[in-house]
Coordinates of C-alpha atoms in Angstrom, one line a residue:
Chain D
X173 CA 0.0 0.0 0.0
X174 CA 0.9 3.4 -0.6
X175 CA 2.8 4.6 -3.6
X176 CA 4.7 7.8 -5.1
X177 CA 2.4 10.4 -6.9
X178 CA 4.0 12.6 -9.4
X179 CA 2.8 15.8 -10.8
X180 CA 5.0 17.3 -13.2
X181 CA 4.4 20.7 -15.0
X182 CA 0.8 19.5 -15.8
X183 CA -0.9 22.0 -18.1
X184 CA -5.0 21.8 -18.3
X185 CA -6.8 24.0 -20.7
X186 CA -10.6 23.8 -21.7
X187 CA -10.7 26.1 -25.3
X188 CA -9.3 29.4 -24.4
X189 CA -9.2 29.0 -20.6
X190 CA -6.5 27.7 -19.3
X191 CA -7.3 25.8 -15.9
X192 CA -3.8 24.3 -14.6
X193 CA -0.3 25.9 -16.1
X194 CA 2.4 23.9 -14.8
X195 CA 1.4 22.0 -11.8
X196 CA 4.1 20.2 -9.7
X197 CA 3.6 18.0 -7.2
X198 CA 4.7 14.9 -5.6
X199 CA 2.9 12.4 -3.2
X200 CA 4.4 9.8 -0.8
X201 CA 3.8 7.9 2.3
X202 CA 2.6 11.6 4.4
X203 CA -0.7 12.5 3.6
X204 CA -0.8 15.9 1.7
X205 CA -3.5 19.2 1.8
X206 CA -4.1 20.9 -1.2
X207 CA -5.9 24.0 -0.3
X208 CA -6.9 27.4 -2.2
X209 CA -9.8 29.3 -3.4
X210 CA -12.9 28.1 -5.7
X211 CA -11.7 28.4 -9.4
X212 CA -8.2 27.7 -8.8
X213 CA -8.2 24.8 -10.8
X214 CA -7.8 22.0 -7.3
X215 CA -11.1 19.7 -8.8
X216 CA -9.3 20.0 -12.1
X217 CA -6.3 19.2 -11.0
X218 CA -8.1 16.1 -9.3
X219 CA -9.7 15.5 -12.4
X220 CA -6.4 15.2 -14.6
X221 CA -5.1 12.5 -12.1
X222 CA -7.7 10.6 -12.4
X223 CA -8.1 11.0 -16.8
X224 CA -11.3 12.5 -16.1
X225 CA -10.4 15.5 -18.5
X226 CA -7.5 15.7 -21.2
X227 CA -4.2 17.3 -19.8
X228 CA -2.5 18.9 -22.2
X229 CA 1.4 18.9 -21.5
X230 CA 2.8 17.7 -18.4
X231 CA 3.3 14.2 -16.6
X232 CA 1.7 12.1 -14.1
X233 CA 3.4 9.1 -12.8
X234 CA 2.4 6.6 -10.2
X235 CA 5.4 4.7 -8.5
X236 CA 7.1 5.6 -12.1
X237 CA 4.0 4.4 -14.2
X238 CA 2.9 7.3 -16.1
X239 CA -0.8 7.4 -16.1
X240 CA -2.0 10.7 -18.4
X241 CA -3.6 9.3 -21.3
X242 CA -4.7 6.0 -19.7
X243 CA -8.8 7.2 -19.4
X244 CA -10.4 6.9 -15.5
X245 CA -10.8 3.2 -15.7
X246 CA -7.1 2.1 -16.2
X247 CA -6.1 4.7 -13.6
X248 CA -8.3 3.2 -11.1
X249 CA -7.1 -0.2 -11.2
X250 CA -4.2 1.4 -11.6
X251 CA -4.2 2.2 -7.7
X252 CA -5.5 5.8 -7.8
X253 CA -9.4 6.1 -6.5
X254 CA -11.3 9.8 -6.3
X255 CA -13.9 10.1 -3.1
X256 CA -15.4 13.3 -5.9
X257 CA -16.1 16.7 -5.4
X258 CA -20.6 16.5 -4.5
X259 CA -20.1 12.8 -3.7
X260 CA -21.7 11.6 -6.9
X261 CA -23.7 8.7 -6.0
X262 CA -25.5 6.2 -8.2
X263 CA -29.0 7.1 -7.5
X264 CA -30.3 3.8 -9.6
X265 CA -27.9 1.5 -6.8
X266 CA -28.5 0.9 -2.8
X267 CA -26.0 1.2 -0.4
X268 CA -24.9 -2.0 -0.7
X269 CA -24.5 -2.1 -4.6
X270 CA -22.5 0.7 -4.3
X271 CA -20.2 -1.5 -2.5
X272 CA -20.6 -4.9 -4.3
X273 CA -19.8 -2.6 -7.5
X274 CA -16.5 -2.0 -6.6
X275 CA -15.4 -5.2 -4.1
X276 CA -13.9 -8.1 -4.5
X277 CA -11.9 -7.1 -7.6
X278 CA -8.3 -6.0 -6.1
X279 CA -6.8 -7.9 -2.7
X280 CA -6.5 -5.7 -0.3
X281 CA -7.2 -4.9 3.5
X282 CA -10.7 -3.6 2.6
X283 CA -13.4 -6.0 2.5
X284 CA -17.4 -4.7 2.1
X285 CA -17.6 -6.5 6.1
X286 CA -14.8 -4.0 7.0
X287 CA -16.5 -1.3 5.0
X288 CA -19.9 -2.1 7.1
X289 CA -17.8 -2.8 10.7
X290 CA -16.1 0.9 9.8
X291 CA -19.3 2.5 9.4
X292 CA -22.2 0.8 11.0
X293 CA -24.6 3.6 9.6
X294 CA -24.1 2.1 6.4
X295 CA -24.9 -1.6 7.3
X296 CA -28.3 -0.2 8.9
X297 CA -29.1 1.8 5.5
X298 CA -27.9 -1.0 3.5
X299 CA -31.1 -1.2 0.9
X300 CA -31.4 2.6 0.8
X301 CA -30.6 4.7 -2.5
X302 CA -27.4 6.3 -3.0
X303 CA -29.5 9.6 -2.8
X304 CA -31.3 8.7 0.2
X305 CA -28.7 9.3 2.4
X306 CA -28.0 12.2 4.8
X307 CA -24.9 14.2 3.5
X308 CA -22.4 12.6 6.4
X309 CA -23.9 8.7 5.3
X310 CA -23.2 10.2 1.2
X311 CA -19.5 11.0 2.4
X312 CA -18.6 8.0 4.5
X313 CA -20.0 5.8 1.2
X314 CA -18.3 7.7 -1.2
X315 CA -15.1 7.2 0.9
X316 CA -16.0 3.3 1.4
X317 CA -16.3 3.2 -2.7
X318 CA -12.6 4.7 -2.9
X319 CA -11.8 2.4 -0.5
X320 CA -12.9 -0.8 -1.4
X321 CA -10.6 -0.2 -4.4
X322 CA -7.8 -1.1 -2.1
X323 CA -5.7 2.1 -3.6
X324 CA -2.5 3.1 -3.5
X325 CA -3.7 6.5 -3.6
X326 CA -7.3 8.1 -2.3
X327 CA -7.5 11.5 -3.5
X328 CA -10.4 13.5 -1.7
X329 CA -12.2 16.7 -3.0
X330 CA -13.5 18.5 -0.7
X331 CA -15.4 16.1 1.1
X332 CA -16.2 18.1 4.2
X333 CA -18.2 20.1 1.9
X334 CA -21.9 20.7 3.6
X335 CA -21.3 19.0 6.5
X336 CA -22.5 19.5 10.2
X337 CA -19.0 20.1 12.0
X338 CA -19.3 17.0 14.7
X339 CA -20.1 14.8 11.1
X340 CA -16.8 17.5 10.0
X341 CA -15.0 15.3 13.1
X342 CA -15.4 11.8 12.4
X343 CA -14.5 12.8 8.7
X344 CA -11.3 14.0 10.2
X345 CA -11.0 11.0 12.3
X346 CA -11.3 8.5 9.5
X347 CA -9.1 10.5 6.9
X348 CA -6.8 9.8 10.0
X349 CA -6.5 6.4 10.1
X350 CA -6.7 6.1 6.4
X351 CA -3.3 8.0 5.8
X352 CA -2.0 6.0 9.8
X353 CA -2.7 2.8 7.7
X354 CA -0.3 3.5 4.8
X355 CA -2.6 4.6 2.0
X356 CA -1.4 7.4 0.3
X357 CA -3.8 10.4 0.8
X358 CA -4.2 13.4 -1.4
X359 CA -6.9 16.0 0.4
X360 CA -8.3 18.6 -1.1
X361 CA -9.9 21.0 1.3
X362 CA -11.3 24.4 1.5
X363 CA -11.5 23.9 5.3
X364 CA -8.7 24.8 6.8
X365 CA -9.2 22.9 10.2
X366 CA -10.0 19.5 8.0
X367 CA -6.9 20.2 6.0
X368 CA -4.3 21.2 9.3
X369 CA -5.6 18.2 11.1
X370 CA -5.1 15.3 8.3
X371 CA -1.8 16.9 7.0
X372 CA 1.4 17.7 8.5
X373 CA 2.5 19.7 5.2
X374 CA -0.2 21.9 3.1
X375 CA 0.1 22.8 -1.2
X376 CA -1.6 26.2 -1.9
X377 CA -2.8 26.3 -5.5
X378 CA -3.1 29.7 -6.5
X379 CA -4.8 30.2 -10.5
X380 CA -3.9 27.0 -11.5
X381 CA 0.1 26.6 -10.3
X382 CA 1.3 25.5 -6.6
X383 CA 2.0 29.1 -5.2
X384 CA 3.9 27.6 -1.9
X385 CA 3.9 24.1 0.0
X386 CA 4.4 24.4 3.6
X387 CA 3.7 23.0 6.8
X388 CA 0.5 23.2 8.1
X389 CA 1.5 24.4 11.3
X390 CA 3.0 27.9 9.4
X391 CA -0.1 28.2 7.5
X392 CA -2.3 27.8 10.7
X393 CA -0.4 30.4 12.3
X394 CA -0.1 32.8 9.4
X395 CA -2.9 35.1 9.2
X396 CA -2.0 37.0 6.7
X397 CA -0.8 34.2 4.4
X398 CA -4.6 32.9 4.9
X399 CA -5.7 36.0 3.8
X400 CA -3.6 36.1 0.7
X401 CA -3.5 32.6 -0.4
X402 CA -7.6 31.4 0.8
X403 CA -9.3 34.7 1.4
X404 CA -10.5 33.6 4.8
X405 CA -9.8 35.6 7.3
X406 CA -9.8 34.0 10.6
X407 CA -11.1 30.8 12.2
X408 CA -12.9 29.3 9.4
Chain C
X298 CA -70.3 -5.4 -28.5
X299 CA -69.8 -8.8 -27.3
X300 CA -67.8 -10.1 -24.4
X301 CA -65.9 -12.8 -26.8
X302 CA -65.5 -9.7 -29.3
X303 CA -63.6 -7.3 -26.2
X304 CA -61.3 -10.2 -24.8
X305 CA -60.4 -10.8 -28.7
X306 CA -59.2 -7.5 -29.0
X307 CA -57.5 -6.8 -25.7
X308 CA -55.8 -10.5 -26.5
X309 CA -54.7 -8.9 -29.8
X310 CA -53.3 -5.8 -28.4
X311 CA -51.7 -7.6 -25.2
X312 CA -49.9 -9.8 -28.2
X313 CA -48.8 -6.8 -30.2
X314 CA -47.6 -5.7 -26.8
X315 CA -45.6 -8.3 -26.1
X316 CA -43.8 -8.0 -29.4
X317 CA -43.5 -4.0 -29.1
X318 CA -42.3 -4.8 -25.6
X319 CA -39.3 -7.4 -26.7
X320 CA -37.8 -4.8 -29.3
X321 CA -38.5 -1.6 -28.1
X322 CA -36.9 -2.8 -24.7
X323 CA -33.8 -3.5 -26.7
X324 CA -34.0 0.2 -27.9
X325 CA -34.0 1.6 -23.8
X326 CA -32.1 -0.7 -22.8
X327 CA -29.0 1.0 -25.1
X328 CA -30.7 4.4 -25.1
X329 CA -30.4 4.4 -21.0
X330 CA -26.7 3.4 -20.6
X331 CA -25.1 5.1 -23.7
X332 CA -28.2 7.9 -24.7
X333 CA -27.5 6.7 -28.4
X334 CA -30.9 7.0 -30.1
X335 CA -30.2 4.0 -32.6
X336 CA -32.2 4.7 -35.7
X337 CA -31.4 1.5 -37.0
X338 CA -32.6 -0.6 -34.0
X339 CA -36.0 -1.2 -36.8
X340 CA -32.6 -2.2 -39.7
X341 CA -31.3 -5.2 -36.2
X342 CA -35.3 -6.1 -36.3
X343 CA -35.0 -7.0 -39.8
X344 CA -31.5 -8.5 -39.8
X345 CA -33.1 -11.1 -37.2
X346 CA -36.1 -11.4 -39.4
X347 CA -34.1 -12.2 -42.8
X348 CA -31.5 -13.9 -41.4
X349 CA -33.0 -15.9 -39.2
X350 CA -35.6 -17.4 -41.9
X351 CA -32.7 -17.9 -44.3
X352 CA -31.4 -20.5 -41.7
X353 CA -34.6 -21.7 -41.1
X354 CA -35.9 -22.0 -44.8
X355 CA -32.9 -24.0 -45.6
X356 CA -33.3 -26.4 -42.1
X357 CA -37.0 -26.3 -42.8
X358 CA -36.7 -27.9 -46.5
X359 CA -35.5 -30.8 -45.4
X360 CA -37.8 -33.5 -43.1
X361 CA -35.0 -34.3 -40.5
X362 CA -34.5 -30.8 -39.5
X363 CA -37.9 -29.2 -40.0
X364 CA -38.9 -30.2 -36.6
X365 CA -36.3 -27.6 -35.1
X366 CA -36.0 -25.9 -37.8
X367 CA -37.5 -22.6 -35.7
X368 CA -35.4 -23.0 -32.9
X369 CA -32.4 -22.5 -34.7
X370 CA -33.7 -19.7 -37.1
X371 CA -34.4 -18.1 -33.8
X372 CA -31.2 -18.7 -32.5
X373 CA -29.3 -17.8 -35.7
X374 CA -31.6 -14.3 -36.2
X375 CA -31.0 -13.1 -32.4
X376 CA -27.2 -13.8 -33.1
X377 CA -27.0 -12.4 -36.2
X378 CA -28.7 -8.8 -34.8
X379 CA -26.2 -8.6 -31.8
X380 CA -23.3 -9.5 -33.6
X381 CA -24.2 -6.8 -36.1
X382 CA -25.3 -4.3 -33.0
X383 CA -21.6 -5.2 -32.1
X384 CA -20.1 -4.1 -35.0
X385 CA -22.6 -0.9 -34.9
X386 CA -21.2 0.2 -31.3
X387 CA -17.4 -0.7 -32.1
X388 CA -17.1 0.4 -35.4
X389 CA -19.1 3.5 -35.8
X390 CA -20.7 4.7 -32.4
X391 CA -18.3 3.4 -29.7
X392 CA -16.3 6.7 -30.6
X393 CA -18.9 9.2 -31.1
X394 CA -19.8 8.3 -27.8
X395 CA -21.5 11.9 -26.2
X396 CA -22.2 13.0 -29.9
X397 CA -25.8 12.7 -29.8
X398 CA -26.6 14.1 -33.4
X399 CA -24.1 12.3 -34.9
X400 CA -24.6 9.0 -33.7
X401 CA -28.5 9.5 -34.5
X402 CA -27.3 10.5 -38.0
X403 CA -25.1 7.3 -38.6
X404 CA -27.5 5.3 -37.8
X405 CA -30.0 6.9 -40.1
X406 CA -27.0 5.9 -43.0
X407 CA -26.7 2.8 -41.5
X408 CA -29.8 1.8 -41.6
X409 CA -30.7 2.5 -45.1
X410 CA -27.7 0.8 -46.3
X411 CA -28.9 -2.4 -44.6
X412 CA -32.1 -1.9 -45.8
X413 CA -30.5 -1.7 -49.4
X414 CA -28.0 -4.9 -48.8
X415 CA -31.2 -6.6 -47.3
X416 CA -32.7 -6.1 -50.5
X417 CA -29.8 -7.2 -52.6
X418 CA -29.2 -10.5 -50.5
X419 CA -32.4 -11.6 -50.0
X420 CA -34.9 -9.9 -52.5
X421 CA -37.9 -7.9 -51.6
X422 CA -40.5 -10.4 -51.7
X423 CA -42.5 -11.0 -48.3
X424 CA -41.8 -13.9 -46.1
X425 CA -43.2 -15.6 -42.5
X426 CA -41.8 -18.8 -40.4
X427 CA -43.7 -21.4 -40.0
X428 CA -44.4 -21.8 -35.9
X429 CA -42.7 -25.1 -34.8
X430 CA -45.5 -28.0 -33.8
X431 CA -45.9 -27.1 -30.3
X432 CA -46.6 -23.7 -30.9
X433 CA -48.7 -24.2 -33.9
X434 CA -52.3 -24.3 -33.9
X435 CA -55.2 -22.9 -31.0
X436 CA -55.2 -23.4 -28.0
X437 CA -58.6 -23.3 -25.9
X438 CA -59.2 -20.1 -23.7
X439 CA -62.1 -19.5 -21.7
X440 CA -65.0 -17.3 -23.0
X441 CA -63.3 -16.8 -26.5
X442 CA -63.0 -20.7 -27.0
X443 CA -59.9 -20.6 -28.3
X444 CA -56.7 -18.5 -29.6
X445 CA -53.7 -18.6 -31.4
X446 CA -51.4 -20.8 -29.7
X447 CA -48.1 -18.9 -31.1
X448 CA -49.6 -14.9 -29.7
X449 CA -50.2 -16.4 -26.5
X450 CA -46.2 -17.7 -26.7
X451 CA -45.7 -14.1 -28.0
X452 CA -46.9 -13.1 -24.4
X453 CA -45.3 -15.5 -22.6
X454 CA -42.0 -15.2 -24.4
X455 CA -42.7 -10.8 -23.0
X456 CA -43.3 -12.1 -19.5
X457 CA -39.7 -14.0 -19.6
X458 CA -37.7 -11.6 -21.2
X459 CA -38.7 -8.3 -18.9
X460 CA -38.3 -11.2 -15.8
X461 CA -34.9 -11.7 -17.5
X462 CA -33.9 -8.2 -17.6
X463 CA -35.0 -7.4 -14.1
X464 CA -33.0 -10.0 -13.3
X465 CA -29.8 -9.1 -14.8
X466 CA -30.3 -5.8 -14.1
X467 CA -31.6 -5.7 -10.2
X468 CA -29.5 -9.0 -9.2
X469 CA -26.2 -9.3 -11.6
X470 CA -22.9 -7.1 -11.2
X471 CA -23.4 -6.4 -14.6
X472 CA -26.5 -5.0 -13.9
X473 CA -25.6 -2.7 -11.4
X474 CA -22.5 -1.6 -13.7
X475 CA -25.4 -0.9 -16.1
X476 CA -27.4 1.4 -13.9
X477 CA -24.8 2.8 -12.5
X478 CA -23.4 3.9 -16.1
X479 CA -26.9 5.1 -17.1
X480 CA -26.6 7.1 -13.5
X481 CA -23.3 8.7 -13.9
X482 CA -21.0 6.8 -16.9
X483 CA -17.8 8.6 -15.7
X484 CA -17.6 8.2 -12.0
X485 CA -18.6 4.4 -12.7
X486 CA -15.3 4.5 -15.3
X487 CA -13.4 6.3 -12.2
X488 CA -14.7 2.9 -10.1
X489 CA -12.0 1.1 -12.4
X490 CA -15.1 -0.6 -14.6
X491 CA -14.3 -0.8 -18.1
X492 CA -17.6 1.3 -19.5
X493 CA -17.2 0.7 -23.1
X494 CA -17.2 -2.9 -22.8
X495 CA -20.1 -2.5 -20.9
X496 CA -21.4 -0.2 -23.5
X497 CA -20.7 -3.1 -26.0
X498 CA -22.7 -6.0 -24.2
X499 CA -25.6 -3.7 -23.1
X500 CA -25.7 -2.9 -27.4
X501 CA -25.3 -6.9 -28.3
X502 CA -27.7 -7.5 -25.7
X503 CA -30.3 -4.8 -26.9
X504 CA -29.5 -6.0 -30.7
X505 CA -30.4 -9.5 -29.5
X506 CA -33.7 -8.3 -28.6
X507 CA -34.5 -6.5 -32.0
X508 CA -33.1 -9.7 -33.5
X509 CA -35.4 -11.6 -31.3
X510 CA -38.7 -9.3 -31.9
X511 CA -37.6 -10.1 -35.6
X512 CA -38.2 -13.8 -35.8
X513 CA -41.4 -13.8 -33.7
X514 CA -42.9 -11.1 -35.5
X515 CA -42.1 -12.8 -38.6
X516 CA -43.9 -15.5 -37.9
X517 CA -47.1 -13.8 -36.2
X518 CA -47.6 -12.0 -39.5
X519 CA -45.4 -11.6 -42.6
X520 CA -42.6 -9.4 -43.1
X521 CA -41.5 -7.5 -46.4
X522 CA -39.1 -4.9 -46.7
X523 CA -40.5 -1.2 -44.6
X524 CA -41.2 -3.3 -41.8
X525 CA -37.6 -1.6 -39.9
X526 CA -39.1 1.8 -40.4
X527 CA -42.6 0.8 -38.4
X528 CA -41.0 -0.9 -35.6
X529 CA -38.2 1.9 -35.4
X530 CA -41.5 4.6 -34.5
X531 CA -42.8 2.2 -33.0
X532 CA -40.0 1.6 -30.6
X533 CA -39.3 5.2 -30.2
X534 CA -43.3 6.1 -29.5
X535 CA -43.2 3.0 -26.7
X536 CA -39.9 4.8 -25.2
X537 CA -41.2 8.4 -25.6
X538 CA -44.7 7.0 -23.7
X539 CA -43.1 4.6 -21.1
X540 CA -39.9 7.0 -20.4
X541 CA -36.3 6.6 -21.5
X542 CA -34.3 3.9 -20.6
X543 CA -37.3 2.3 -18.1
X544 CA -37.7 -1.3 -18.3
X545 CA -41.0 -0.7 -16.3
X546 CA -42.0 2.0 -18.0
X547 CA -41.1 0.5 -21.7
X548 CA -43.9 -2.5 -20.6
X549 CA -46.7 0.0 -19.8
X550 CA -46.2 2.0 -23.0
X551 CA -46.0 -0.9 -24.9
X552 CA -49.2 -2.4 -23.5
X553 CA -50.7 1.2 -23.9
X554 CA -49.5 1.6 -27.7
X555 CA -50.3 -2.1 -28.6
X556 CA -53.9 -2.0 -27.0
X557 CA -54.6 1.1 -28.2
X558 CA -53.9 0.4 -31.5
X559 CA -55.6 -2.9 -32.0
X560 CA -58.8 -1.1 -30.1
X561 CA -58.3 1.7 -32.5
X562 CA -58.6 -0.2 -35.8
X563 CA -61.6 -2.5 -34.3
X564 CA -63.4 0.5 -33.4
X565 CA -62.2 3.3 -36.0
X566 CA -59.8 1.9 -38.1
X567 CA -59.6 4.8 -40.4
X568 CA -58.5 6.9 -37.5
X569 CA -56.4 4.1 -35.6
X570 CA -53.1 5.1 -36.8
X571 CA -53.6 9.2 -34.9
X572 CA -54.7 7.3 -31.7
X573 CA -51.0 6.1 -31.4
X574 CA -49.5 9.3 -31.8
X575 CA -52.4 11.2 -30.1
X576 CA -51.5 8.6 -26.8
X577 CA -47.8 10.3 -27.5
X578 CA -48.8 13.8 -27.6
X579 CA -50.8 13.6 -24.5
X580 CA -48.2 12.2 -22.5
X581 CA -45.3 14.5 -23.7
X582 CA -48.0 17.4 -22.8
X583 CA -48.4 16.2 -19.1
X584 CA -45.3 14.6 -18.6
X585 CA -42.9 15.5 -21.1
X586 CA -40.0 12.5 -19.7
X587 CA -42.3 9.7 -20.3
X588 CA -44.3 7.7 -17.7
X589 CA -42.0 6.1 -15.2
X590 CA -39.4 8.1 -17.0
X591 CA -36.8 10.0 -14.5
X592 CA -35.9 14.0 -14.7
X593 CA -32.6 15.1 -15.2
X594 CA -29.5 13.8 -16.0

């Protein structure tokens, strides 16, 4: 488990607008924040990893495997699974299909009874629709769909997004032991708090380049590097 | 009106159903995961039709094969349509996948070019299978006294192919990869499944059933050349009514269509051909994504 992400000068452009120009960026055993303000190009970013949208200069390699070009499928079983940006649940598949959908086809330390013994909420809403869930229920399935995978990497966008802060905790707590059991974790988060606590170091994305990777810690404390690289000013 | 005279007619439209059902469930079934509107899903009808009764005519000819003569032309027709749905989806659509227009436009050219080879191969004069011995005949019914032995197969054989595809779809992993592309076809490509081969069996297995449709329609009633472009409207009207990409929804609008339109030409057959479309309008006007059809995405 766990594996070496690389980003190298990664150029996105839809038409005219360029999205990413030059990202750099590099993943390994220490779970990793990438934080910054809507637009910046972080979903597109997550998207381009995965071969969800075209990149159109630039590398990405996985443990030296390069995987642009490869289409979303190929990456995924190529050990790289996206918890997305708004969840995206199958609304046509229960719970538990959502599961069975993904299990059973890599080895790996996640099994759909660890998924259930993880998150008991699930097991009771087994037979319920994807969209028949409460936002928290949504996230912890989404994540359980990553994770069933059995990834090398788990890249997360945004997924405290809409959620009641104690639900905002046990997110926090699980992204914990995620990255504490080896899995490489890639954590996109506008939340500051979510992002300080998962991640010891933090990657600001400023208009679609890495404007400064530092540690968490300095970011916390900086005030007015919050204010300049996130717009937020205090405690948010 | 008589009693015998309504249960004749409802029998007629529930076994017009049944074959509307079989081939116009073919045509949701690929519309729902890939949202290609196949304009020649009438040209895989036919290619079941004509090549299934060229295996059967030459099995059929002969007294030591006549007896399964059927089953085979079956087999060979609802092969022949998803092999040649196969070579539809890779060839031509597989890569247009997203492109609507175009795809609906290709398969416009398709299907009057196998129309035209149709033509060439097998000539232009009508043709019908004979039903094999057990299905041959009447059978008694109550009230009526008795009824075609082969249209009450017709609804039998509708009966075990929507159980069939609520069971592959509700209780099969490839079922729930086929919903879930129909949901959302690029997160279920980011779960590592490989979509276009998916895409590929859902279109063999929808061909099949145009294929299928083909060789039991052609031997309810006779089929000549035109016969792609009536079940082509006829699949799209069932869809339009029923709602897009509904396996539920395709049965109620073919029962709807196919009762309607027997009940229309017993009752007014001059008029029966608007009732089909008037059934159409009126749904589209009230509920524009069909009956059990889903909004959005």
């Amino acid at each position: 488990m766990g594996g070496r992400l690389e980003i190298d000068d990664l150029h996105v452009n839809f038409g005219q607008a360029v999205i990413l120009q030059g990202v750099t960026l590099s993943l390994d055993r220490a779970p990793l924040s990438l934080v910054g303000r809507n637009g910046m190009g972080k979903s597109t970013l997550c998207h381009a990893i995965m071969g969800m949208v075209a990149a159109q200069k630039g590398s990405v390699t996985l443990d030296g495997r390069p995987l642009l070009g490869l289409g979303p499928s190929r990456v995924a079983r190529g050990g790289i699974a996206l918890v997305p940006q708004g969840r995206r649940m199958f609304p046509s598949l229960s719970v538990h299909e959502h599961l069975l959908l993904v299990a059973g086809r890599t080895k790996g330390a996640w099994t759909v009874e660890r998924v259930y013994e993880t998150f008991p909420r699930l097991a009771e809403r087994r037979r319920n629709g994807g969209n028949q869930l409460s936002g928290g229920e949504q996230q912890m399935l989404a994540i359980s769909r990553a994770l069933l995978m059995n990834p090398r990497i788990v890249i997360m966008d945004e997924p405290s997004e809409g959620l009641a802060p104690v639900i905002v905790d046990h997110l926090i707590e699980t992204l914990r032991a995620i990255a504490a059991e080896g899995m490489g974790v890639l954590l996109v988060e506008q939340n500051m708090r979510v992002a300080t606590s998962v991640s010891d170091q933090v990657a600001i994305m400023v208009t679609g380049q890495i404007a400064a990777t530092m540690p968490a810690r300095d970011l916390e404390a900086d005030r007015d590097a919050q204010r300049r690289y996130l717009g937020v000013s205090h405690g948010h | 009106m008589s009693l015998q005279f309504m249960i004749t007619v409802t029998l007629n439209g529930l076994t017009l159903a049944a074959l509307y059902f079989i081939v116009a469930s073919g045509f949701s079934l690929i519309f729902g995961l890939m949202r290609t509107v196949n304009m020649a899903h009438g040209s895989l009808y036919m290619i079941g039709a004509y090549v299934g009764f060229a295996v059967f005519d030459s099995l059929y000819a002969s007294n030591a094969t006549a007896d399964y003569a059927w089953y085979v032309g079956l087999l060979a027709g609802v092969a022949a349509a998803a092999v040649a749905g196969v070579v539809m989806q890779v060839v031509f659509l597989g890569w247009m996948q997203g492109q609507e227009l175009r795809q609906a436009l290709v398969t416009i050219g398709l299907s009057i070019i196998i129309a035209d080879q149709l033509l060439a191969h097998f000539g232009g004069n009508p043709f019908q299978f004979f039903a094999p011995d057990a299905l041959f005949g009447p059978t008694p019914v109550p009230v009526i006294g008795r009824y075609s032995t082969f249209r009450l197969f017709q609804i039998g054989l509708a009966l075990a192919v929507g159980v069939g595809l609520w069971l592959l779809l509700n209780k099969t992993r490839l079922g729930i990869m086929v919903r879930a592309g129909v949901d959302d076809r690029q997160m279920l490509a980011a779960c590592g499944v490989n979509v276009p081969l998916i895409a590929v069996a859902t279109f063999a297995l929808g061909a099949g059933l145009a294929g299928l449709g083909g060789v039991v329609g052609a031997t309810a009633q006779p089929v000549a050349l035109g016969v792609d472009v009536k079940f082509l409207l006829t699949s799209l009207v069932v869809v339009i009514v029923g709602g897009m990409g509904s396996i539920g929804g395709t049965a109620i609008g073919a029962i709807l269509i196919g009762v309607a339109e027997q009940w229309g030409q017993a009752l007014f057959p001059t008029y029966s051909v608007i009732l089909t479309f008037a059934i159409m309008v009126a749904v589209l006007a009230v509920r524009p994504q069909g009956l059990l059809g889903r909004t959005g995405r």
